[in-house]
Amino acid sequence: MKINDITFRYGDKTIFENYTLSLNEGIYCLMGPSASGKTTLLKLMAGLLQPEAGNVDLENKTAVMMFQEDRLLQWYDAKKNVELIVGNEKKAEIEKMFEYLEIPLNGNVKKLSGGQKRRIALIRALLAEGDVLLLDEPFTGMDKELTKKAIELIKKQNKLTVVATHSLEEVKLLEADIINI
């Protein structure tokens, strides 16, 4: 993926000016203070925002994004929220990941904890069709052991992965290269 000389502003506030970045395969972590542009850069990479100058070249790859908000449908159970994105044909994988990350398959989404909802959103992103994973603070609400399990699943994907995080420990566990914003 190549980010070529992009400029992006929110009103009068410049977030990126003539910003260039080249990412090969592997895992990268975006690091920087709050409001530094981590989420904005992920959205630019996903094509959800357009720069006013420059471009983002996914090099014929498709991106999957996990947002900071879980974006689960409250009227469906946990498993159905994943099946809607990845299809029923991955039923065995879904069930295996739910068990591994300690989530009830038929759990009422309204009654699940924030950490459980994050894990469902992560599973949905990991199983969705795409070549590039863009994960915005994916470990929020997870304890240390569940974070380690989630990281194992991410690493098994063998995809170009960009994670927005504030945690150096997560960077170490992911064995990621750091991109300072």
JSON list of C-alpha atoms in Angstrom, two decimals:
[
{"chain": "A", "resi": 1, "resn": "MET", "atom": "CA", "xyz": [0.00, 0.00, 0.00]},
{"chain": "A", "resi": 2, "resn": "LYS", "atom": "CA", "xyz": [1.25, 3.43, -0.86]},
{"chain": "A", "resi": 3, "resn": "ILE", "atom": "CA", "xyz": [0.09, 6.74, 0.51]},
{"chain": "A", "resi": 4, "resn": "ASN", "atom": "CA", "xyz": [1.26, 9.33, -1.96]},
{"chain": "A", "resi": 5, "resn": "ASP", "atom": "CA", "xyz": [1.68, 12.93, -0.83]},
{"chain": "A", "resi": 6, "resn": "ILE", "atom": "CA", "xyz": [-1.77, 13.24, 0.76]},
{"chain": "A", "resi": 7, "resn": "THR", "atom": "CA", "xyz": [-3.22, 16.38, 2.26]},
{"chain": "A", "resi": 8, "resn": "PHE", "atom": "CA", "xyz": [-6.30, 16.18, 4.46]},
{"chain": "A", "resi": 9, "resn": "ARG", "atom": "CA", "xyz": [-8.04, 18.80, 6.56]},
{"chain": "A", "resi": 10, "resn": "TYR", "atom": "CA", "xyz": [-11.06, 18.98, 8.83]},
{"chain": "A", "resi": 11, "resn": "GLY", "atom": "CA", "xyz": [-12.16, 22.55, 8.21]},
{"chain": "A", "resi": 12, "resn": "ASP", "atom": "CA", "xyz": [-9.22, 24.79, 9.11]},
{"chain": "A", "resi": 13, "resn": "LYS", "atom": "CA", "xyz": [-7.31, 22.03, 10.93]},
{"chain": "A", "resi": 14, "resn": "THR", "atom": "CA", "xyz": [-4.68, 20.30, 8.80]},
{"chain": "A", "resi": 15, "resn": "ILE", "atom": "CA", "xyz": [-4.30, 16.65, 9.76]},
{"chain": "A", "resi": 16, "resn": "PHE", "atom": "CA", "xyz": [-1.91, 15.59, 6.99]},
{"chain": "A", "resi": 17, "resn": "GLU", "atom": "CA", "xyz": [0.05, 17.73, 4.57]},
{"chain": "A", "resi": 18, "resn": "ASN", "atom": "CA", "xyz": [2.11, 16.12, 1.81]},
{"chain": "A", "resi": 19, "resn": "TYR", "atom": "CA", "xyz": [2.16, 12.88, 3.85]},
{"chain": "A", "resi": 20, "resn": "THR", "atom": "CA", "xyz": [3.75, 9.86, 2.19]},
{"chain": "A", "resi": 21, "resn": "LEU", "atom": "CA", "xyz": [3.99, 6.31, 3.51]},
{"chain": "A", "resi": 22, "resn": "SER", "atom": "CA", "xyz": [4.72, 2.93, 1.95]},
{"chain": "A", "resi": 23, "resn": "LEU", "atom": "CA", "xyz": [3.64, -0.30, 3.66]},
{"chain": "A", "resi": 24, "resn": "ASN", "atom": "CA", "xyz": [4.66, -3.79, 2.67]},
{"chain": "A", "resi": 25, "resn": "GLU", "atom": "CA", "xyz": [3.35, -7.02, 4.15]},
{"chain": "A", "resi": 26, "resn": "GLY", "atom": "CA", "xyz": [3.41, -7.26, 7.92]},
{"chain": "A", "resi": 27, "resn": "ILE", "atom": "CA", "xyz": [1.88, -5.58, 10.93]},
{"chain": "A", "resi": 28, "resn": "TYR", "atom": "CA", "xyz": [2.16, -1.86, 11.62]},
{"chain": "A", "resi": 29, "resn": "CYS", "atom": "CA", "xyz": [0.96, 0.15, 14.59]},
{"chain": "A", "resi": 30, "resn": "LEU", "atom": "CA", "xyz": [-0.09, 3.78, 14.28]},
{"chain": "A", "resi": 31, "resn": "MET", "atom": "CA", "xyz": [0.97, 5.60, 17.41]},
{"chain": "A", "resi": 32, "resn": "GLY", "atom": "CA", "xyz": [0.45, 9.16, 18.50]},
{"chain": "A", "resi": 33, "resn": "PRO", "atom": "CA", "xyz": [-1.50, 11.28, 20.94]},
{"chain": "A", "resi": 34, "resn": "SER", "atom": "CA", "xyz": [-5.27, 11.48, 20.83]},
{"chain": "A", "resi": 35, "resn": "ALA", "atom": "CA", "xyz": [-6.55, 13.52, 17.88]},
{"chain": "A", "resi": 36, "resn": "SER", "atom": "CA", "xyz": [-3.27, 13.13, 16.00]},
{"chain": "A", "resi": 37, "resn": "GLY", "atom": "CA", "xyz": [-4.88, 11.51, 12.96]},
{"chain": "A", "resi": 38, "resn": "LYS", "atom": "CA", "xyz": [-4.69, 7.75, 13.56]},
{"chain": "A", "resi": 39, "resn": "THR", "atom": "CA", "xyz": [-8.38, 7.08, 12.87]},
{"chain": "A", "resi": 40, "resn": "THR", "atom": "CA", "xyz": [-8.37, 9.57, 10.00]},
{"chain": "A", "resi": 41, "resn": "LEU", "atom": "CA", "xyz": [-5.43, 7.77, 8.38]},
{"chain": "A", "resi": 42, "resn": "LEU", "atom": "CA", "xyz": [-7.20, 4.42, 8.72]},
{"chain": "A", "resi": 43, "resn": "LYS", "atom": "CA", "xyz": [-10.33, 5.89, 7.10]},
{"chain": "A", "resi": 44, "resn": "LEU", "atom": "CA", "xyz": [-8.20, 7.33, 4.28]},
{"chain": "A", "resi": 45, "resn": "MET", "atom": "CA", "xyz": [-6.61, 3.90, 3.77]},
{"chain": "A", "resi": 46, "resn": "ALA", "atom": "CA", "xyz": [-10.06, 2.29, 3.68]},
{"chain": "A", "resi": 47, "resn": "GLY", "atom": "CA", "xyz": [-11.35, 4.82, 1.14]},
{"chain": "A", "resi": 48, "resn": "LEU", "atom": "CA", "xyz": [-13.96, 6.14, 3.57]},
{"chain": "A", "resi": 49, "resn": "LEU", "atom": "CA", "xyz": [-12.38, 9.59, 3.40]},
{"chain": "A", "resi": 50, "resn": "GLN", "atom": "CA", "xyz": [-10.78, 11.19, 0.37]},
{"chain": "A", "resi": 51, "resn": "PRO", "atom": "CA", "xyz": [-7.69, 13.38, 0.58]},
{"chain": "A", "resi": 52, "resn": "GLU", "atom": "CA", "xyz": [-7.91, 16.82, -0.98]},
{"chain": "A", "resi": 53, "resn": "ALA", "atom": "CA", "xyz": [-4.52, 16.15, -2.62]},
{"chain": "A", "resi": 54, "resn": "GLY", "atom": "CA", "xyz": [-2.52, 12.99, -3.26]},
{"chain": "A", "resi": 55, "resn": "ASN", "atom": "CA", "xyz": [-3.89, 9.47, -3.16]},
{"chain": "A", "resi": 56, "resn": "VAL", "atom": "CA", "xyz": [-3.95, 6.14, -1.37]},
{"chain": "A", "resi": 57, "resn": "ASP", "atom": "CA", "xyz": [-3.03, 3.18, -3.58]},
{"chain": "A", "resi": 58, "resn": "LEU", "atom": "CA", "xyz": [-4.10, -0.20, -2.18]},
{"chain": "A", "resi": 59, "resn": "GLU", "atom": "CA", "xyz": [-2.32, -1.85, -5.12]},
{"chain": "A", "resi": 60, "resn": "ASN", "atom": "CA", "xyz": [-5.38, -3.88, -6.17]},
{"chain": "A", "resi": 61, "resn": "LYS", "atom": "CA", "xyz": [-6.07, -5.05, -2.63]},
{"chain": "A", "resi": 62, "resn": "THR", "atom": "CA", "xyz": [-9.27, -4.68, -0.65]},
{"chain": "A", "resi": 63, "resn": "ALA", "atom": "CA", "xyz": [-9.39, -3.32, 2.88]},
{"chain": "A", "resi": 64, "resn": "VAL", "atom": "CA", "xyz": [-11.47, -4.43, 5.85]},
{"chain": "A", "resi": 65, "resn": "MET", "atom": "CA", "xyz": [-11.89, -1.96, 8.70]},
{"chain": "A", "resi": 66, "resn": "MET", "atom": "CA", "xyz": [-12.72, -2.50, 12.35]},
{"chain": "A", "resi": 67, "resn": "PHE", "atom": "CA", "xyz": [-13.95, 0.82, 13.73]},
{"chain": "A", "resi": 68, "resn": "GLN", "atom": "CA", "xyz": [-13.57, 2.21, 17.26]},
{"chain": "A", "resi": 69, "resn": "GLU", "atom": "CA", "xyz": [-17.31, 1.74, 17.62]},
{"chain": "A", "resi": 70, "resn": "ASP", "atom": "CA", "xyz": [-18.39, -1.90, 17.48]},
{"chain": "A", "resi": 71, "resn": "ARG", "atom": "CA", "xyz": [-21.21, -1.25, 15.00]},
{"chain": "A", "resi": 72, "resn": "LEU", "atom": "CA", "xyz": [-23.14, -4.38, 15.98]},
{"chain": "A", "resi": 73, "resn": "LEU", "atom": "CA", "xyz": [-26.81, -4.80, 15.19]},
{"chain": "A", "resi": 74, "resn": "GLN", "atom": "CA", "xyz": [-28.56, -4.93, 18.56]},
{"chain": "A", "resi": 75, "resn": "TRP", "atom": "CA", "xyz": [-31.52, -6.97, 17.29]},
{"chain": "A", "resi": 76, "resn": "TYR", "atom": "CA", "xyz": [-29.30, -9.91, 16.22]},
{"chain": "A", "resi": 77, "resn": "ASP", "atom": "CA", "xyz": [-27.37, -12.27, 18.42]},
{"chain": "A", "resi": 78, "resn": "ALA", "atom": "CA", "xyz": [-23.57, -12.30, 18.50]},
{"chain": "A", "resi": 79, "resn": "LYS", "atom": "CA", "xyz": [-23.07, -15.02, 15.89]},
{"chain": "A", "resi": 80, "resn": "LYS", "atom": "CA", "xyz": [-25.58, -13.49, 13.44]},
{"chain": "A", "resi": 81, "resn": "ASN", "atom": "CA", "xyz": [-23.67, -10.18, 13.57]},
{"chain": "A", "resi": 82, "resn": "VAL", "atom": "CA", "xyz": [-20.65, -11.99, 12.15]},
{"chain": "A", "resi": 83, "resn": "GLU", "atom": "CA", "xyz": [-22.58, -14.19, 9.69]},
{"chain": "A", "resi": 84, "resn": "LEU", "atom": "CA", "xyz": [-24.12, -11.09, 8.10]},
{"chain": "A", "resi": 85, "resn": "ILE", "atom": "CA", "xyz": [-20.65, -10.00, 6.96]},
{"chain": "A", "resi": 86, "resn": "VAL", "atom": "CA", "xyz": [-18.83, -13.26, 6.33]},
{"chain": "A", "resi": 87, "resn": "GLY", "atom": "CA", "xyz": [-21.66, -15.61, 5.39]},
{"chain": "A", "resi": 88, "resn": "ASN", "atom": "CA", "xyz": [-22.87, -18.85, 6.88]},
{"chain": "A", "resi": 89, "resn": "GLU", "atom": "CA", "xyz": [-20.24, -20.86, 4.97]},
{"chain": "A", "resi": 90, "resn": "LYS", "atom": "CA", "xyz": [-17.64, -19.90, 7.61]},
{"chain": "A", "resi": 91, "resn": "LYS", "atom": "CA", "xyz": [-19.83, -21.26, 10.41]},
{"chain": "A", "resi": 92, "resn": "ALA", "atom": "CA", "xyz": [-17.14, -23.60, 11.78]},
{"chain": "A", "resi": 93, "resn": "GLU", "atom": "CA", "xyz": [-14.53, -20.82, 11.84]},
{"chain": "A", "resi": 94, "resn": "ILE", "atom": "CA", "xyz": [-16.95, -18.44, 13.52]},
{"chain": "A", "resi": 95, "resn": "GLU", "atom": "CA", "xyz": [-17.77, -20.95, 16.24]},
{"chain": "A", "resi": 96, "resn": "LYS", "atom": "CA", "xyz": [-14.10, -21.77, 16.80]},
{"chain": "A", "resi": 97, "resn": "MET", "atom": "CA", "xyz": [-13.15, -18.09, 17.16]},
{"chain": "A", "resi": 98, "resn": "PHE", "atom": "CA", "xyz": [-16.07, -17.38, 19.48]},
{"chain": "A", "resi": 99, "resn": "GLU", "atom": "CA", "xyz": [-15.02, -20.24, 21.73]},
{"chain": "A", "resi": 100, "resn": "TYR", "atom": "CA", "xyz": [-11.36, -19.18, 21.64]},
{"chain": "A", "resi": 101, "resn": "LEU", "atom": "CA", "xyz": [-12.20, -15.58, 22.56]},
{"chain": "A", "resi": 102, "resn": "GLU", "atom": "CA", "xyz": [-14.78, -16.65, 25.18]},
{"chain": "A", "resi": 103, "resn": "ILE", "atom": "CA", "xyz": [-17.92, -15.20, 23.60]},
{"chain": "A", "resi": 104, "resn": "PRO", "atom": "CA", "xyz": [-21.35, -16.88, 23.82]},
{"chain": "A", "resi": 105, "resn": "LEU", "atom": "CA", "xyz": [-22.51, -17.76, 20.29]},
{"chain": "A", "resi": 106, "resn": "ASN", "atom": "CA", "xyz": [-26.12, -16.85, 20.86]},
{"chain": "A", "resi": 107, "resn": "GLY", "atom": "CA", "xyz": [-25.46, -14.07, 23.31]},
{"chain": "A", "resi": 108, "resn": "ASN", "atom": "CA", "xyz": [-27.92, -11.19, 23.18]},
{"chain": "A", "resi": 109, "resn": "VAL", "atom": "CA", "xyz": [-25.77, -8.31, 21.93]},
{"chain": "A", "resi": 110, "resn": "LYS", "atom": "CA", "xyz": [-27.57, -5.83, 24.19]},
{"chain": "A", "resi": 111, "resn": "LYS", "atom": "CA", "xyz": [-26.48, -7.79, 27.26]},
{"chain": "A", "resi": 112, "resn": "LEU", "atom": "CA", "xyz": [-22.82, -8.33, 26.31]},
{"chain": "A", "resi": 113, "resn": "SER", "atom": "CA", "xyz": [-19.96, -6.41, 27.88]},
{"chain": "A", "resi": 114, "resn": "GLY", "atom": "CA", "xyz": [-17.98, -3.82, 25.94]},
{"chain": "A", "resi": 115, "resn": "GLY", "atom": "CA", "xyz": [-15.03, -6.22, 25.70]},
{"chain": "A", "resi": 116, "resn": "GLN", "atom": "CA", "xyz": [-17.23, -9.00, 24.32]},
{"chain": "A", "resi": 117, "resn": "LYS", "atom": "CA", "xyz": [-18.62, -6.63, 21.70]},
{"chain": "A", "resi": 118, "resn": "ARG", "atom": "CA", "xyz": [-15.06, -5.62, 20.70]},
{"chain": "A", "resi": 119, "resn": "ARG", "atom": "CA", "xyz": [-14.14, -9.28, 20.26]},
{"chain": "A", "resi": 120, "resn": "ILE", "atom": "CA", "xyz": [-17.19, -9.87, 18.05]},
{"chain": "A", "resi": 121, "resn": "ALA", "atom": "CA", "xyz": [-16.25, -6.85, 15.91]},
{"chain": "A", "resi": 122, "resn": "LEU", "atom": "CA", "xyz": [-12.68, -8.18, 15.66]},
{"chain": "A", "resi": 123, "resn": "ILE", "atom": "CA", "xyz": [-13.84, -11.66, 14.60]},
{"chain": "A", "resi": 124, "resn": "ARG", "atom": "CA", "xyz": [-16.06, -10.07, 11.97]},
{"chain": "A", "resi": 125, "resn": "ALA", "atom": "CA", "xyz": [-13.09, -8.12, 10.57]},
{"chain": "A", "resi": 126, "resn": "LEU", "atom": "CA", "xyz": [-10.75, -11.11, 10.65]},
{"chain": "A", "resi": 127, "resn": "LEU", "atom": "CA", "xyz": [-13.19, -13.33, 8.76]},
{"chain": "A", "resi": 128, "resn": "ALA", "atom": "CA", "xyz": [-14.36, -10.74, 6.22]},
{"chain": "A", "resi": 129, "resn": "GLU", "atom": "CA", "xyz": [-13.04, -10.96, 2.68]},
{"chain": "A", "resi": 130, "resn": "GLY", "atom": "CA", "xyz": [-10.14, -8.58, 2.29]},
{"chain": "A", "resi": 131, "resn": "ASP", "atom": "CA", "xyz": [-6.39, -8.38, 1.86]},
{"chain": "A", "resi": 132, "resn": "VAL", "atom": "CA", "xyz": [-5.66, -5.51, 4.27]},
{"chain": "A", "resi": 133, "resn": "LEU", "atom": "CA", "xyz": [-6.81, -5.29, 7.91]},
{"chain": "A", "resi": 134, "resn": "LEU", "atom": "CA", "xyz": [-7.34, -1.82, 9.37]},
{"chain": "A", "resi": 135, "resn": "LEU", "atom": "CA", "xyz": [-8.01, -2.10, 13.10]},
{"chain": "A", "resi": 136, "resn": "ASP", "atom": "CA", "xyz": [-8.87, 0.96, 15.19]},
{"chain": "A", "resi": 137, "resn": "GLU", "atom": "CA", "xyz": [-8.04, 0.28, 18.84]},
{"chain": "A", "resi": 138, "resn": "PRO", "atom": "CA", "xyz": [-9.16, -3.36, 18.62]},
{"chain": "A", "resi": 139, "resn": "PHE", "atom": "CA", "xyz": [-8.20, -4.38, 22.18]},
{"chain": "A", "resi": 140, "resn": "THR", "atom": "CA", "xyz": [-10.27, -1.83, 24.11]},
{"chain": "A", "resi": 141, "resn": "GLY", "atom": "CA", "xyz": [-12.10, -3.54, 26.96]},
{"chain": "A", "resi": 142, "resn": "MET", "atom": "CA", "xyz": [-10.03, -6.72, 26.83]},
{"chain": "A", "resi": 143, "resn": "ASP", "atom": "CA", "xyz": [-7.93, -8.00, 29.68]},
{"chain": "A", "resi": 144, "resn": "LYS", "atom": "CA", "xyz": [-4.30, -9.04, 29.15]},
{"chain": "A", "resi": 145, "resn": "GLU", "atom": "CA", "xyz": [-5.04, -12.72, 28.42]},
{"chain": "A", "resi": 146, "resn": "LEU", "atom": "CA", "xyz": [-7.83, -12.00, 25.92]},
{"chain": "A", "resi": 147, "resn": "THR", "atom": "CA", "xyz": [-5.65, -9.37, 24.25]},
{"chain": "A", "resi": 148, "resn": "LYS", "atom": "CA", "xyz": [-2.92, -11.99, 23.80]},
{"chain": "A", "resi": 149, "resn": "LYS", "atom": "CA", "xyz": [-5.46, -14.42, 22.28]},
{"chain": "A", "resi": 150, "resn": "ALA", "atom": "CA", "xyz": [-6.81, -11.74, 19.95]},
{"chain": "A", "resi": 151, "resn": "ILE", "atom": "CA", "xyz": [-3.28, -10.87, 18.86]},
{"chain": "A", "resi": 152, "resn": "GLU", "atom": "CA", "xyz": [-2.57, -14.53, 18.07]},
{"chain": "A", "resi": 153, "resn": "LEU", "atom": "CA", "xyz": [-5.60, -14.54, 15.75]},
{"chain": "A", "resi": 154, "resn": "ILE", "atom": "CA", "xyz": [-4.47, -11.33, 14.05]},
{"chain": "A", "resi": 155, "resn": "LYS", "atom": "CA", "xyz": [-0.97, -12.66, 13.47]},
{"chain": "A", "resi": 156, "resn": "LYS", "atom": "CA", "xyz": [-2.33, -15.89, 11.93]},
{"chain": "A", "resi": 157, "resn": "GLN", "atom": "CA", "xyz": [-4.04, -13.87, 9.19]},
{"chain": "A", "resi": 158, "resn": "ASN", "atom": "CA", "xyz": [-0.74, -13.13, 7.40]},
{"chain": "A", "resi": 159, "resn": "LYS", "atom": "CA", "xyz": [-2.20, -9.95, 5.94]},
{"chain": "A", "resi": 160, "resn": "LEU", "atom": "CA", "xyz": [-0.98, -6.40, 5.76]},
{"chain": "A", "resi": 161, "resn": "THR", "atom": "CA", "xyz": [-2.39, -5.11, 9.05]},
{"chain": "A", "resi": 162, "resn": "VAL", "atom": "CA", "xyz": [-2.49, -1.57, 10.41]},
{"chain": "A", "resi": 163, "resn": "VAL", "atom": "CA", "xyz": [-3.51, -1.15, 14.06]},
{"chain": "A", "resi": 164, "resn": "ALA", "atom": "CA", "xyz": [-4.19, 2.16, 15.79]},
{"chain": "A", "resi": 165, "resn": "THR", "atom": "CA", "xyz": [-3.11, 1.86, 19.42]},
{"chain": "A", "resi": 166, "resn": "HIS", "atom": "CA", "xyz": [-1.69, 3.77, 22.37]},
{"chain": "A", "resi": 167, "resn": "SER", "atom": "CA", "xyz": [-0.04, 0.71, 23.92]},
{"chain": "A", "resi": 168, "resn": "LEU", "atom": "CA", "xyz": [3.63, -0.16, 23.46]},
{"chain": "A", "resi": 169, "resn": "GLU", "atom": "CA", "xyz": [2.88, -3.55, 25.01]},
{"chain": "A", "resi": 170, "resn": "GLU", "atom": "CA", "xyz": [0.38, -4.27, 22.21]},
{"chain": "A", "resi": 171, "resn": "VAL", "atom": "CA", "xyz": [3.03, -3.22, 19.67]},
{"chain": "A", "resi": 172, "resn": "LYS", "atom": "CA", "xyz": [5.49, -5.68, 21.21]},
{"chain": "A", "resi": 173, "resn": "LEU", "atom": "CA", "xyz": [2.96, -8.52, 21.29]},
{"chain": "A", "resi": 174, "resn": "LEU", "atom": "CA", "xyz": [2.01, -7.86, 17.67]},
{"chain": "A", "resi": 175, "resn": "GLU", "atom": "CA", "xyz": [5.71, -7.70, 16.75]},
{"chain": "A", "resi": 176, "resn": "ALA", "atom": "CA", "xyz": [4.75, -4.64, 14.75]},
{"chain": "A", "resi": 177, "resn": "ASP", "atom": "CA", "xyz": [6.63, -1.78, 13.18]},
{"chain": "A", "resi": 178, "resn": "ILE", "atom": "CA", "xyz": [5.66, 1.60, 14.61]},
{"chain": "A", "resi": 179, "resn": "ILE", "atom": "CA", "xyz": [4.38, 4.48, 12.49]},
{"chain": "A", "resi": 180, "resn": "ASN", "atom": "CA", "xyz": [4.44, 7.66, 14.58]},
{"chain": "A", "resi": 181, "resn": "ILE", "atom": "CA", "xyz": [1.73, 10.14, 13.68]}
]
